[in-house]
Short mmCIF file of C-alpha atoms and ligand atoms in Angstrom, two decimals:
data_model
loop_
_atom_site.label_atom_id
_atom_site.label_comp_id
_atom_site.label_asym_id
_atom_site.label_seq_id
_atom_site.Cartn_x
_atom_site.Cartn_y
_atom_site.Cartn_z
CA MET A 1 -42.46 -13.47 37.49
CA LYS A 2 -43.25 -17.08 36.58
CA LYS A 3 -41.98 -18.48 33.30
CA SER A 4 -45.53 -19.38 32.45
CA THR A 5 -46.59 -15.73 32.41
CA LEU A 6 -48.77 -15.20 29.41
CA LEU A 7 -48.22 -12.62 26.75
CA LEU A 8 -51.12 -10.39 27.77
CA ALA A 9 -49.92 -10.12 31.34
CA THR A 10 -46.66 -8.56 30.26
CA LEU A 11 -47.68 -6.13 27.55
CA SER A 12 -48.67 -2.52 27.82
CA SER A 13 -52.30 -1.61 27.14
CA ALA A 14 -51.35 -0.02 23.80
CA SER A 15 -49.80 -3.27 22.63
CA ILE A 16 -52.75 -5.29 23.86
CA ALA A 17 -55.07 -2.97 21.93
CA ALA A 18 -52.95 -3.42 18.81
CA LEU A 19 -53.10 -7.16 19.23
CA ALA A 20 -56.84 -7.11 19.83
CA GLN A 21 -57.49 -4.97 16.76
CA GLY A 22 -55.52 -7.41 14.72
CA THR A 23 -53.03 -4.74 13.64
CA ILE A 24 -50.31 -7.05 14.79
CA SER A 25 -51.11 -10.66 14.33
CA ARG A 26 -48.51 -13.06 15.61
CA PRO A 27 -45.33 -11.23 14.79
CA ASN A 28 -42.54 -12.79 12.78
CA VAL A 29 -39.25 -12.72 14.62
CA ILE A 30 -35.82 -12.38 13.04
CA LEU A 31 -32.84 -12.82 15.31
CA LEU A 32 -29.96 -11.41 13.31
CA LEU A 33 -26.73 -12.44 14.97
CA ALA A 34 -23.47 -10.88 13.89
CA ASP A 35 -20.15 -12.59 14.53
CA ASP A 36 -17.45 -10.78 16.54
CA LEU A 37 -19.15 -7.42 15.99
CA GLY A 38 -18.10 -5.15 18.84
CA PHE A 39 -20.07 -2.73 20.96
CA GLY A 40 -18.31 0.15 19.23
CA ASP A 41 -18.49 -1.11 15.64
CA LEU A 42 -21.80 0.52 14.63
CA SER A 43 -22.36 4.21 14.12
CA CYS A 44 -25.52 4.05 16.25
CA TYR A 45 -23.22 2.91 19.08
CA GLY A 46 -20.84 5.81 18.59
CA ALA A 47 -18.50 4.68 15.79
CA THR A 48 -17.37 7.69 13.78
CA GLN A 49 -14.87 6.16 11.35
CA ILE A 50 -17.54 4.00 9.79
CA SER A 51 -21.18 4.51 8.97
CA THR A 52 -23.80 1.79 9.32
CA PRO A 53 -26.97 3.56 8.14
CA HIS A 54 -29.19 0.48 7.77
CA THR A 55 -28.54 -0.79 11.27
CA ASP A 56 -28.79 2.74 12.62
CA SER A 57 -32.26 3.17 11.17
CA VAL A 58 -33.41 -0.13 12.69
CA ALA A 59 -32.13 1.17 16.03
CA ALA A 60 -33.77 4.56 15.55
CA ALA A 61 -37.11 2.86 14.94
CA GLY A 62 -36.80 0.61 17.98
CA VAL A 63 -34.91 0.12 21.21
CA ARG A 64 -31.13 0.28 21.43
CA PHE A 65 -29.61 -1.29 24.54
CA THR A 66 -26.39 -0.06 26.12
CA ASP A 67 -25.91 -2.79 28.73
CA ALA A 68 -26.60 -6.00 26.81
CA HIS A 69 -24.57 -9.18 27.14
CA ALA A 70 -23.78 -12.30 25.23
CA VAL A 71 -23.29 -15.26 27.54
CA ALA A 72 -19.74 -15.98 26.42
CA ALA A 73 -16.77 -14.27 24.81
CA THR A 74 -16.57 -16.86 22.02
CA SER A 75 -19.09 -18.19 19.60
CA THR A 76 -20.04 -21.78 20.40
CA PRO A 77 -20.83 -21.28 24.09
CA SER A 78 -22.52 -17.97 23.38
CA ARG A 79 -24.79 -19.53 20.75
CA TYR A 80 -25.43 -22.59 22.89
CA SER A 81 -26.80 -20.42 25.68
CA LEU A 82 -28.76 -18.14 23.38
CA LEU A 83 -30.58 -21.08 21.80
CA THR A 84 -31.10 -23.22 24.91
CA GLY A 85 -31.48 -20.75 27.78
CA GLU A 86 -28.95 -22.82 29.69
CA TYR A 87 -25.64 -21.38 30.83
CA CYS A 88 -22.82 -22.90 28.79
CA PHE A 89 -20.71 -23.43 31.90
CA ARG A 90 -23.15 -26.16 32.99
CA ARG A 91 -22.23 -28.29 29.98
CA THR A 92 -18.82 -29.58 28.98
CA GLY A 93 -18.14 -29.64 25.26
CA THR A 94 -19.43 -26.11 24.72
CA ASP A 95 -16.05 -24.59 23.85
CA VAL A 96 -15.26 -23.32 20.34
CA ALA A 97 -16.28 -26.29 18.18
CA ALA A 98 -14.36 -27.89 15.35
CA GLY A 99 -16.08 -28.17 12.00
CA ASN A 100 -16.58 -31.90 12.51
CA ALA A 101 -18.01 -31.69 16.03
CA ALA A 102 -21.22 -33.60 16.72
CA LEU A 103 -24.38 -31.58 17.36
CA ILE A 104 -23.81 -30.06 20.79
CA ILE A 105 -27.43 -29.33 21.64
CA LYS A 106 -29.23 -32.58 22.35
CA PRO A 107 -32.45 -33.27 20.44
CA GLU A 108 -34.30 -33.63 23.75
CA GLN A 109 -33.30 -30.13 24.84
CA PHE A 110 -35.90 -27.40 24.37
CA THR A 111 -34.61 -24.60 22.17
CA LEU A 112 -35.58 -21.14 21.06
CA ALA A 113 -36.67 -22.67 17.76
CA ASP A 114 -38.90 -25.13 19.64
CA ALA A 115 -40.59 -22.19 21.39
CA PHE A 116 -41.61 -20.85 18.00
CA ARG A 117 -42.36 -24.21 16.44
CA GLN A 118 -44.68 -25.01 19.32
CA ALA A 119 -46.55 -21.79 18.59
CA GLY A 120 -47.09 -22.87 14.98
CA TYR A 121 -44.30 -20.79 13.48
CA ALA A 122 -42.16 -21.83 10.54
CA THR A 123 -38.57 -21.85 11.79
CA ALA A 124 -35.26 -21.52 9.97
CA ALA A 125 -31.55 -21.14 10.64
CA PHE A 126 -29.25 -19.41 8.17
CA GLY A 127 -25.54 -18.72 8.14
CA LYS A 128 -22.91 -19.44 10.73
CA TRP A 129 -23.91 -22.40 12.90
CA HIS A 130 -20.89 -23.52 14.96
CA LEU A 131 -22.89 -25.87 17.17
CA GLY A 132 -21.88 -29.16 15.59
CA LEU A 133 -23.73 -31.49 13.24
CA GLY A 134 -24.36 -35.22 13.23
CA SER A 135 -24.40 -37.64 16.13
CA ARG A 136 -20.67 -38.46 16.33
CA THR A 137 -17.69 -36.16 16.24
CA GLY A 138 -15.43 -36.82 13.28
CA GLU A 139 -17.66 -39.54 11.84
CA GLN A 140 -19.93 -37.55 9.59
CA ASP A 141 -20.39 -38.69 6.02
CA TRP A 142 -20.40 -35.33 4.29
CA ASN A 143 -21.67 -36.94 1.09
CA ALA A 144 -24.97 -38.05 2.57
CA ARG A 145 -27.65 -36.53 4.79
CA LEU A 146 -26.27 -36.13 8.31
CA ASP A 147 -28.12 -37.97 11.03
CA LEU A 148 -28.52 -35.00 13.40
CA THR A 149 -29.25 -31.59 11.95
CA PRO A 150 -30.84 -28.32 13.02
CA ALA A 151 -34.19 -29.97 12.24
CA ASP A 152 -33.65 -32.13 15.33
CA ILE A 153 -33.49 -29.07 17.55
CA GLY A 154 -36.43 -27.12 16.19
CA PHE A 155 -35.42 -25.61 12.85
CA ASP A 156 -37.70 -26.73 10.01
CA HIS A 157 -35.31 -25.36 7.45
CA SER A 158 -31.59 -24.65 7.51
CA TYR A 159 -28.94 -23.29 5.19
CA ILE A 160 -25.82 -23.05 7.28
CA MET A 161 -22.05 -23.18 7.52
CA ALA A 162 -21.14 -26.13 9.74
CA ALA A 163 -18.78 -24.09 11.90
CA THR A 164 -17.03 -20.87 10.89
CA ALA A 165 -15.61 -19.59 7.63
CA ASP A 166 -12.11 -20.32 8.93
CA ARG A 167 -12.89 -23.98 9.62
CA VAL A 168 -13.47 -26.82 7.18
CA PRO A 169 -15.73 -28.06 5.65
CA CYS A 170 -16.06 -24.95 3.48
CA VAL A 171 -19.45 -25.80 2.02
CA TRP A 172 -23.01 -24.72 2.74
CA MET A 173 -25.21 -27.31 4.42
CA GLU A 174 -28.85 -27.26 3.38
CA ASN A 175 -31.23 -29.27 5.54
CA GLY A 176 -28.45 -31.60 6.65
CA ARG A 177 -26.83 -32.17 3.24
CA VAL A 178 -24.05 -30.37 1.43
CA ALA A 179 -25.76 -27.82 -0.80
CA ASP A 180 -25.02 -28.32 -4.47
CA HIS A 181 -23.08 -31.47 -3.61
CA ASP A 182 -20.64 -32.42 -6.33
CA PRO A 183 -20.57 -36.23 -6.74
CA SER A 184 -17.36 -35.96 -8.76
CA ALA A 185 -15.56 -34.52 -5.71
CA PRO A 186 -16.57 -36.45 -2.58
CA ILE A 187 -15.85 -34.58 0.63
CA GLU A 188 -13.57 -35.84 3.38
CA VAL A 189 -12.86 -33.92 6.58
CA SER A 190 -10.34 -34.47 9.35
CA TYR A 191 -9.13 -32.42 12.25
CA ARG A 192 -6.29 -34.85 12.92
CA LYS A 193 -4.30 -35.24 9.75
CA ASN A 194 -3.98 -34.00 6.23
CA PHE A 195 -5.07 -36.02 3.20
CA GLU A 196 -2.21 -37.33 1.18
CA GLY A 197 -1.03 -35.05 -1.56
CA GLU A 198 -3.15 -32.07 -0.50
CA PRO A 199 -1.31 -28.75 -0.10
CA THR A 200 -1.64 -26.88 3.17
CA GLY A 201 -1.06 -23.27 4.14
CA ARG A 202 2.06 -24.42 5.94
CA THR A 203 3.58 -26.40 3.08
CA HIS A 204 2.36 -24.16 0.25
CA PRO A 205 2.06 -20.57 1.53
CA GLU A 206 2.34 -19.39 -2.07
CA LEU A 207 -1.16 -20.80 -2.66
CA LEU A 208 -2.69 -18.40 -0.13
CA TYR A 209 -3.50 -15.97 -2.92
CA ASN A 210 -6.56 -14.39 -1.30
CA LEU A 211 -5.45 -14.00 2.35
CA ARG A 212 -2.32 -14.98 4.22
CA SER A 213 -2.49 -16.34 7.73
CA SER A 214 -0.97 -14.40 10.63
CA HIS A 215 -1.36 -17.21 13.15
CA GLY A 216 -2.87 -20.66 12.78
CA HIS A 217 -5.13 -21.13 9.75
CA ASP A 218 -2.38 -23.00 7.93
CA GLN A 219 -4.07 -26.31 7.22
CA SER A 220 -6.29 -26.92 4.17
CA ILE A 221 -6.45 -24.20 1.55
CA VAL A 222 -9.81 -23.33 0.06
CA ASN A 223 -10.32 -20.35 -2.24
CA GLY A 224 -6.74 -19.24 -1.68
CA ILE A 225 -7.30 -18.97 2.08
CA GLY A 226 -5.81 -21.22 4.76
CA ARG A 227 -8.26 -22.87 7.16
CA ILE A 228 -8.38 -24.75 10.45
CA GLY A 229 -8.77 -28.48 9.75
CA TYR A 230 -8.20 -30.59 6.69
CA MET A 231 -10.59 -31.32 3.87
CA ARG A 232 -10.45 -32.88 0.46
CA GLY A 233 -12.96 -32.66 -2.36
CA GLY A 234 -15.99 -30.42 -2.50
CA GLY A 235 -15.62 -29.35 -6.13
CA ARG A 236 -18.33 -26.93 -7.14
CA ALA A 237 -19.90 -27.05 -3.66
CA LEU A 238 -16.96 -25.19 -2.10
CA TRP A 239 -17.95 -21.69 -1.13
CA LYS A 240 -16.33 -18.52 -2.28
CA ASP A 241 -15.83 -16.33 0.77
CA GLU A 242 -16.66 -13.21 -1.20
CA ASN A 243 -20.14 -14.61 -1.88
CA LEU A 244 -21.06 -15.74 1.63
CA ALA A 245 -23.11 -12.65 2.48
CA ASP A 246 -24.93 -12.72 -0.86
CA SER A 247 -25.83 -16.40 -0.42
CA LEU A 248 -27.08 -15.73 3.08
CA VAL A 249 -29.30 -12.87 1.98
CA ALA A 250 -30.62 -14.76 -1.04
CA HIS A 251 -31.63 -17.79 1.01
CA ALA A 252 -33.12 -15.75 3.85
CA THR A 253 -35.09 -13.66 1.39
CA ARG A 254 -36.45 -16.74 -0.34
CA PHE A 255 -37.56 -18.12 3.00
CA MET A 256 -39.40 -14.88 3.82
CA GLU A 257 -41.09 -14.89 0.42
CA GLN A 258 -42.22 -18.46 0.92
CA HIS A 259 -43.55 -17.71 4.40
CA ALA A 260 -45.04 -14.28 3.89
CA ASP A 261 -48.47 -15.61 4.83
CA ARG A 262 -47.60 -17.54 7.98
CA PRO A 263 -45.62 -16.53 11.05
CA PHE A 264 -41.95 -17.36 10.94
CA PHE A 265 -38.88 -17.29 13.13
CA MET A 266 -35.58 -16.81 11.44
CA TYR A 267 -32.21 -17.27 13.17
CA LEU A 268 -30.00 -15.39 10.76
CA CYS A 269 -26.29 -15.50 11.49
CA THR A 270 -23.80 -13.57 9.43
CA ASN A 271 -20.20 -14.61 8.91
CA ASP A 272 -19.36 -10.90 9.16
CA VAL A 273 -17.24 -9.71 10.83
CA HIS A 274 -15.46 -12.97 11.73
CA VAL A 275 -12.23 -14.00 10.02
CA PRO A 276 -11.41 -14.65 7.27
CA ARG A 277 -12.70 -11.20 6.34
CA PHE A 278 -13.10 -11.40 2.61
CA PRO A 279 -16.15 -9.37 1.64
CA HIS A 280 -17.55 -9.09 -1.86
CA PRO A 281 -15.49 -6.78 -4.13
CA ARG A 282 -18.26 -4.18 -4.08
CA PHE A 283 -17.43 -3.50 -0.40
CA ARG A 284 -13.65 -3.55 -0.80
CA GLY A 285 -11.93 -0.31 0.00
CA LYS A 286 -15.24 1.30 0.99
CA SER A 287 -14.22 1.80 4.63
CA PRO A 288 -11.08 3.49 5.90
CA MET A 289 -10.29 0.42 8.00
CA GLY A 290 -9.46 -2.19 5.43
CA LEU A 291 -11.15 -5.56 5.24
CA ARG A 292 -12.53 -5.53 8.78
CA GLY A 293 -14.26 -2.21 8.15
CA ASP A 294 -15.44 -3.42 4.74
CA ALA A 295 -16.91 -6.50 6.44
CA ILE A 296 -18.82 -4.20 8.81
CA LEU A 297 -20.23 -2.43 5.76
CA GLN A 298 -21.21 -5.80 4.29
CA PHE A 299 -22.92 -6.65 7.58
CA ASP A 300 -24.84 -3.38 7.44
CA TRP A 301 -25.80 -4.08 3.84
CA THR A 302 -27.19 -7.44 4.98
CA VAL A 303 -29.37 -5.65 7.53
CA GLY A 304 -30.55 -3.28 4.80
CA GLU A 305 -31.43 -6.14 2.42
CA ILE A 306 -33.47 -7.92 5.08
CA CYS A 307 -35.36 -4.73 5.90
CA GLN A 308 -36.00 -4.03 2.26
CA ALA A 309 -37.35 -7.55 1.70
CA LEU A 310 -39.64 -7.14 4.71
CA ARG A 311 -41.01 -3.90 3.26
CA ARG A 312 -41.45 -5.39 -0.19
CA LEU A 313 -43.33 -8.34 1.25
CA GLY A 314 -45.53 -6.12 3.44
CA LEU A 315 -44.06 -7.70 6.58
CA ALA A 316 -42.21 -4.72 8.03
CA ASP A 317 -44.91 -3.82 10.56
CA ASN A 318 -45.41 -7.36 11.67
CA THR A 319 -41.82 -8.48 12.15
CA LEU A 320 -39.74 -8.03 15.25
CA LEU A 321 -36.09 -7.66 14.32
CA ILE A 322 -33.43 -8.28 16.94
CA ILE A 323 -29.85 -7.42 16.00
CA THR A 324 -26.96 -8.45 18.21
CA SER A 325 -23.55 -10.15 18.20
CA ASP A 326 -22.28 -13.45 19.57
CA ASN A 327 -19.24 -11.95 21.35
CA GLY A 328 -16.95 -8.97 21.35
CA PRO A 329 -14.54 -7.79 18.67
CA VAL A 330 -11.01 -8.80 17.75
CA LEU A 331 -8.58 -7.23 15.29
CA ASP A 332 -5.90 -9.75 14.29
CA ASP A 333 -7.66 -13.11 14.66
CA GLY A 334 -5.32 -15.08 12.46
CA TYR A 335 -5.14 -13.49 9.00
CA ASP A 336 -3.05 -10.67 7.53
CA ASP A 337 -6.05 -8.42 6.89
CA MET A 338 -4.43 -5.26 8.32
CA ALA A 339 -7.20 -4.90 10.88
CA GLU A 340 -4.76 -3.71 13.52
CA ALA A 341 -2.75 -1.43 11.28
CA LEU A 342 -5.80 0.31 9.85
CA VAL A 343 -8.02 0.63 12.91
CA GLY A 344 -7.03 4.26 13.48
CA ASN A 345 -9.14 5.93 16.17
CA HIS A 346 -11.91 3.39 15.84
CA ARG A 347 -12.61 1.50 19.07
CA PRO A 348 -14.28 -1.82 18.18
CA GLY A 349 -15.09 -2.52 21.83
CA GLY A 350 -16.44 0.98 22.39
CA PRO A 351 -15.44 2.42 25.75
CA PHE A 352 -14.89 -1.00 27.30
CA ARG A 353 -11.76 -2.89 28.27
CA GLY A 354 -10.69 -6.17 26.69
CA ALA A 355 -11.96 -7.79 23.51
CA LYS A 356 -13.24 -11.14 22.24
CA TYR A 357 -12.08 -14.00 24.53
CA SER A 358 -11.71 -11.67 27.52
CA ALA A 359 -13.37 -11.61 30.93
CA TYR A 360 -13.34 -7.85 30.64
CA GLU A 361 -16.48 -6.20 29.41
CA ALA A 362 -15.69 -5.84 25.71
CA GLY A 363 -15.49 -9.64 25.47
CA SER A 364 -19.22 -10.05 25.76
CA ARG A 365 -20.93 -6.66 25.99
CA VAL A 366 -22.58 -6.44 22.62
CA PRO A 367 -24.84 -4.29 20.49
CA PHE A 368 -28.48 -5.24 21.04
CA ILE A 369 -31.34 -3.70 19.11
CA VAL A 370 -35.00 -4.72 19.27
CA SER A 371 -37.15 -3.06 16.66
CA GLY A 372 -40.29 -3.31 14.58
CA THR A 373 -44.02 -3.94 15.08
CA PRO A 374 -46.04 -1.67 17.37
CA LEU A 375 -44.92 -3.94 20.22
CA ALA A 376 -41.40 -2.51 20.46
CA ALA A 377 -41.02 1.05 21.68
CA GLN A 378 -39.73 3.46 19.06
CA GLY A 379 -36.63 5.58 19.28
CA ARG A 380 -35.67 4.47 22.74
CA VAL A 381 -32.30 3.91 24.33
CA SER A 382 -32.46 1.46 27.21
CA HIS A 383 -29.76 1.22 29.86
CA ALA A 384 -31.34 -1.84 31.44
CA LEU A 385 -29.10 -4.85 32.00
CA VAL A 386 -30.16 -7.55 29.53
CA SER A 387 -28.66 -10.90 28.54
CA HIS A 388 -29.00 -13.34 25.67
CA ILE A 389 -29.71 -16.01 28.26
CA ASP A 390 -33.24 -14.62 28.49
CA ALA A 391 -34.08 -15.06 24.80
CA VAL A 392 -35.94 -18.35 25.15
CA ALA A 393 -38.20 -17.33 28.04
CA SER A 394 -38.81 -13.80 26.71
CA LEU A 395 -39.62 -14.77 23.15
CA ALA A 396 -41.69 -17.75 24.31
CA THR A 397 -43.80 -15.21 26.17
CA LEU A 398 -44.13 -13.14 23.01
CA VAL A 399 -45.63 -16.03 21.04
CA GLY A 400 -47.60 -17.54 23.92
CA THR A 401 -45.57 -20.72 24.34
CA GLN A 402 -45.46 -22.19 27.83
CA LEU A 403 -42.06 -23.68 28.51
CA PRO A 404 -42.11 -27.35 29.41
CA GLN A 405 -40.80 -28.35 32.83
CA GLY A 406 -37.02 -28.03 32.97
CA ALA A 407 -36.74 -26.17 29.67
CA ALA A 408 -34.34 -23.24 29.34
CA PRO A 409 -33.40 -23.50 33.02
CA ASP A 410 -31.49 -20.21 33.26
CA SER A 411 -33.74 -18.11 31.04
CA ARG A 412 -36.03 -15.48 32.59
CA PRO A 413 -38.94 -13.74 30.89
CA CYS A 414 -37.93 -10.11 30.30
CA LEU A 415 -40.17 -9.28 27.37
CA ASP A 416 -41.27 -5.87 28.65
CA THR A 417 -37.67 -4.77 28.99
CA TRP A 418 -36.67 -6.25 25.64
CA LEU A 419 -39.53 -4.34 23.99
CA GLY A 420 -38.43 -1.14 25.67
CA ARG A 421 -41.63 -0.96 27.70
CA SER A 422 -39.95 -1.33 31.05
CA ARG A 423 -36.65 -0.03 32.34
CA ARG A 424 -36.30 -2.99 34.66
CA SER A 425 -32.92 -4.71 34.52
CA CYS A 426 -32.59 -8.44 34.86
CA PRO A 427 -31.13 -9.17 38.31
CA TYR A 428 -27.84 -10.49 36.99
CA ALA A 429 -26.04 -11.84 33.94
CA VAL A 430 -23.33 -14.50 34.07
CA LYS A 431 -20.73 -14.56 31.32
CA MET A 432 -17.97 -16.95 30.39
CA ALA A 433 -14.51 -15.99 29.12
CA GLN A 434 -12.36 -18.08 26.81
CA ASN A 435 -10.78 -20.04 29.70
CA ARG A 436 -14.30 -20.83 31.02
CA SER A 437 -13.89 -18.51 34.00
CA LEU A 438 -17.06 -16.62 34.90
CA THR A 439 -17.99 -13.06 35.54
CA LEU A 440 -21.14 -11.88 37.24
CA ARG A 441 -22.77 -8.63 36.24
CA THR A 442 -25.47 -6.94 38.24
CA PRO A 443 -26.91 -3.60 37.14
CA ARG A 444 -24.22 -1.80 39.17
CA TRP A 445 -21.37 -4.22 39.80
CA LYS A 446 -19.14 -6.69 38.11
CA LEU A 447 -17.32 -9.55 39.71
CA ILE A 448 -14.63 -11.49 37.84
CA GLU A 449 -14.05 -14.78 39.58
CA PRO A 450 -10.47 -15.87 40.26
CA SER A 451 -8.85 -17.94 37.55
CA GLN A 452 -5.38 -19.14 36.70
CA GLY A 453 -5.01 -18.02 33.11
CA PRO A 454 -2.36 -15.67 31.68
CA SER A 455 -3.00 -11.93 31.68
CA MET A 456 -2.74 -11.71 27.88
CA ILE A 457 -4.11 -14.03 25.19
CA GLN A 458 -1.20 -16.27 24.28
CA TRP A 459 -1.63 -17.20 20.65
CA GLY A 460 -1.67 -14.01 18.58
CA PRO A 461 -4.20 -11.28 19.22
CA LYS A 462 -3.08 -8.65 21.73
CA ILE A 463 -5.89 -8.94 24.22
CA GLU A 464 -6.02 -8.52 28.00
CA THR A 465 -7.80 -11.53 29.40
CA GLY A 466 -8.86 -10.13 32.77
CA TYR A 467 -7.79 -13.40 34.42
CA ARG A 468 -6.36 -12.99 37.95
CA PRO A 469 -5.90 -15.41 40.83
CA GLU A 470 -7.98 -13.14 43.09
CA PRO A 471 -11.54 -11.97 42.60
CA GLN A 472 -11.91 -8.54 40.99
CA LEU A 473 -14.75 -6.13 41.64
CA PHE A 474 -15.67 -3.15 39.49
CA ARG A 475 -18.35 -0.51 39.92
CA MET A 476 -19.79 -0.36 36.44
CA LYS A 477 -21.66 2.92 36.68
CA HIS A 478 -18.52 4.91 37.52
CA ASP A 479 -15.83 2.70 36.09
CA ALA A 480 -17.27 1.14 32.94
CA ASP A 481 -13.78 0.38 31.61
CA GLU A 482 -12.80 -1.64 34.68
CA GLN A 483 -9.77 0.35 35.76
CA THR A 484 -10.19 0.27 39.54
CA ASP A 485 -10.45 -3.10 41.21
CA LEU A 486 -12.47 -2.55 44.40
CA ALA A 487 -12.32 -6.10 45.74
CA ASP A 488 -10.00 -5.13 48.61
CA ARG A 489 -11.97 -2.05 49.46
CA TYR A 490 -15.33 -3.88 49.50
CA PRO A 491 -14.57 -7.39 50.77
CA ARG A 492 -18.12 -8.01 52.00
CA ARG A 493 -19.69 -7.10 48.65
CA THR A 494 -17.08 -9.20 46.87
CA ARG A 495 -17.91 -12.15 49.11
CA ARG A 496 -21.64 -11.73 48.62
CA LEU A 497 -21.25 -11.67 44.85
CA MET A 498 -18.97 -14.72 44.98
CA GLN A 499 -21.68 -16.47 47.00
CA LEU A 500 -24.34 -15.46 44.51
CA LEU A 501 -22.18 -16.78 41.67
CA ASP A 502 -21.64 -20.01 43.57
CA SER A 503 -25.35 -20.46 44.10
CA ILE A 504 -26.06 -19.81 40.41
CA LYS A 505 -23.38 -22.35 39.51
CA ALA A 506 -24.96 -24.89 41.84
CA HIS A 507 -28.55 -24.45 40.60
CA PRO A 508 -30.27 -22.73 37.72
C1 NG6 B 601 -9.65 -19.45 17.41
C2 NG6 B 601 -9.14 -19.05 16.04
C3 NG6 B 601 -9.85 -17.78 15.64
C4 NG6 B 601 -11.35 -17.97 15.69
C5 NG6 B 601 -11.76 -18.46 17.07
C6 NG6 B 601 -13.21 -18.79 17.18
C7 NG6 B 601 -6.78 -19.66 15.61
C8 NG6 B 601 -5.35 -19.28 15.77
N1 NG6 B 601 -7.68 -18.81 16.09
O1 NG6 B 601 -9.06 -20.66 17.79
O2 NG6 B 601 -9.45 -17.39 14.35
O3 NG6 B 601 -11.77 -18.89 14.73
O4 NG6 B 601 -11.05 -19.64 17.39
O5 NG6 B 601 -13.97 -17.66 17.01
O6 NG6 B 601 -7.07 -20.70 15.06
S1 NG6 B 601 -15.50 -17.73 17.31
O7 NG6 B 601 -15.98 -16.37 17.19
O8 NG6 B 601 -16.09 -18.59 16.34
O9 NG6 B 601 -15.62 -18.22 18.67
CA1 CA B 602 -17.86 -15.05 17.37
#
């Protein structure tokens, strides 16, 4: 199928009729991206120790995918690929970004937001960003408007965290400026050295009154929590971790209210369930799994609030809601939040091997739900292979945007599958582990390319990496948890998949 395929060519006759009758005008699209939420973390994906009723009802009303993939096992490269339709391995500088990284996506690149903007949609980004800001790493003036912002890559409006909650600067950025900037406390940020006289988690562990670090996260202290990187100032603009989800929902809701009468695209990224996990007190102790479980409940509440706002604004039938995660789950990711001790029988990665960072499946096999509007099938479970890499081309098709030459080079239009109207898998999905080694998934097989890394993550979390000096081959249908390496038994298939991976590496 050509990328230029128009919407009507890909939709079922029922959907075309609905469009023609005007029962669905140009649908709003909300891409709700969780952070480090695992395949097994939602009750609609089989979790039994925790209940996520709001997300479950979105899934029940739409299509729930069982073989969906983020492009990478960490956030920055995963988000880069989701928004650009270009595999992160093609670009250096796409590894986990510092909070003072320059904007990684170039203004001249075509993005998912551009696809909507070009179709006349209002576009907005909320929440975790982690793709850099400004034109020069480390040279941002956080007390003025930054010179490169999400507006330069297609988002009309933004209310974001520059990186992650565990990285400075710990302030919300609204349209390129610190939100609620406090002139009495100018902000300075460094990832090289501390500011004189400022306590750190290492020198003043007694000041970590909200969460103690288990590894790393011992530089600046904000809100009684140690962070990665150093900052000074901020004053009243500094966030309170326990309010992050509420702020996100409030700003997203306001945006929907303001755009109830024109189509919008919202890229809505929760901090949940990334570290530091410090949900609002009303979620504390509400799960049997401690703060990580409570953060899952806060995530589910976020989903519920968005759905409720859509209903209140009369937008529920005209909004496509996509819920997914940027990479797989992790228990101890650097704070003493008891995630490991309290996990019990819960399996954050579902039936899959590995976790966040890993080349094994749980690193990047994620929940993926497409729901809402008469366009998406209702109550369907799809086992088709799907990948975030196809977001740009598929959603461009939905809104009738033709991609410019060279845009989203790796993205393929899969709208019918995403809407649950076809069972067709994409031919393959490439994924990148923390050490930048690649795996290739086809509907039936998985190849992990050889790489030199250690077999376990080295800095804290107990995670099998899947890195081996020889290629590994797994038959996914029979061996979903990657126990039996078949590379020696099927050398020809292994070679063919290595060749396919090489050709994908060489050309989009
Ligand atoms: C790691 C951090 C981890 C997390 C991760 C990025 C340490 C010891 N660990 O370096 O806590 O922030 O980076 O996660 O600092 S991601 O989901 O945003 O990619
Ligand atoms: Ca993540």
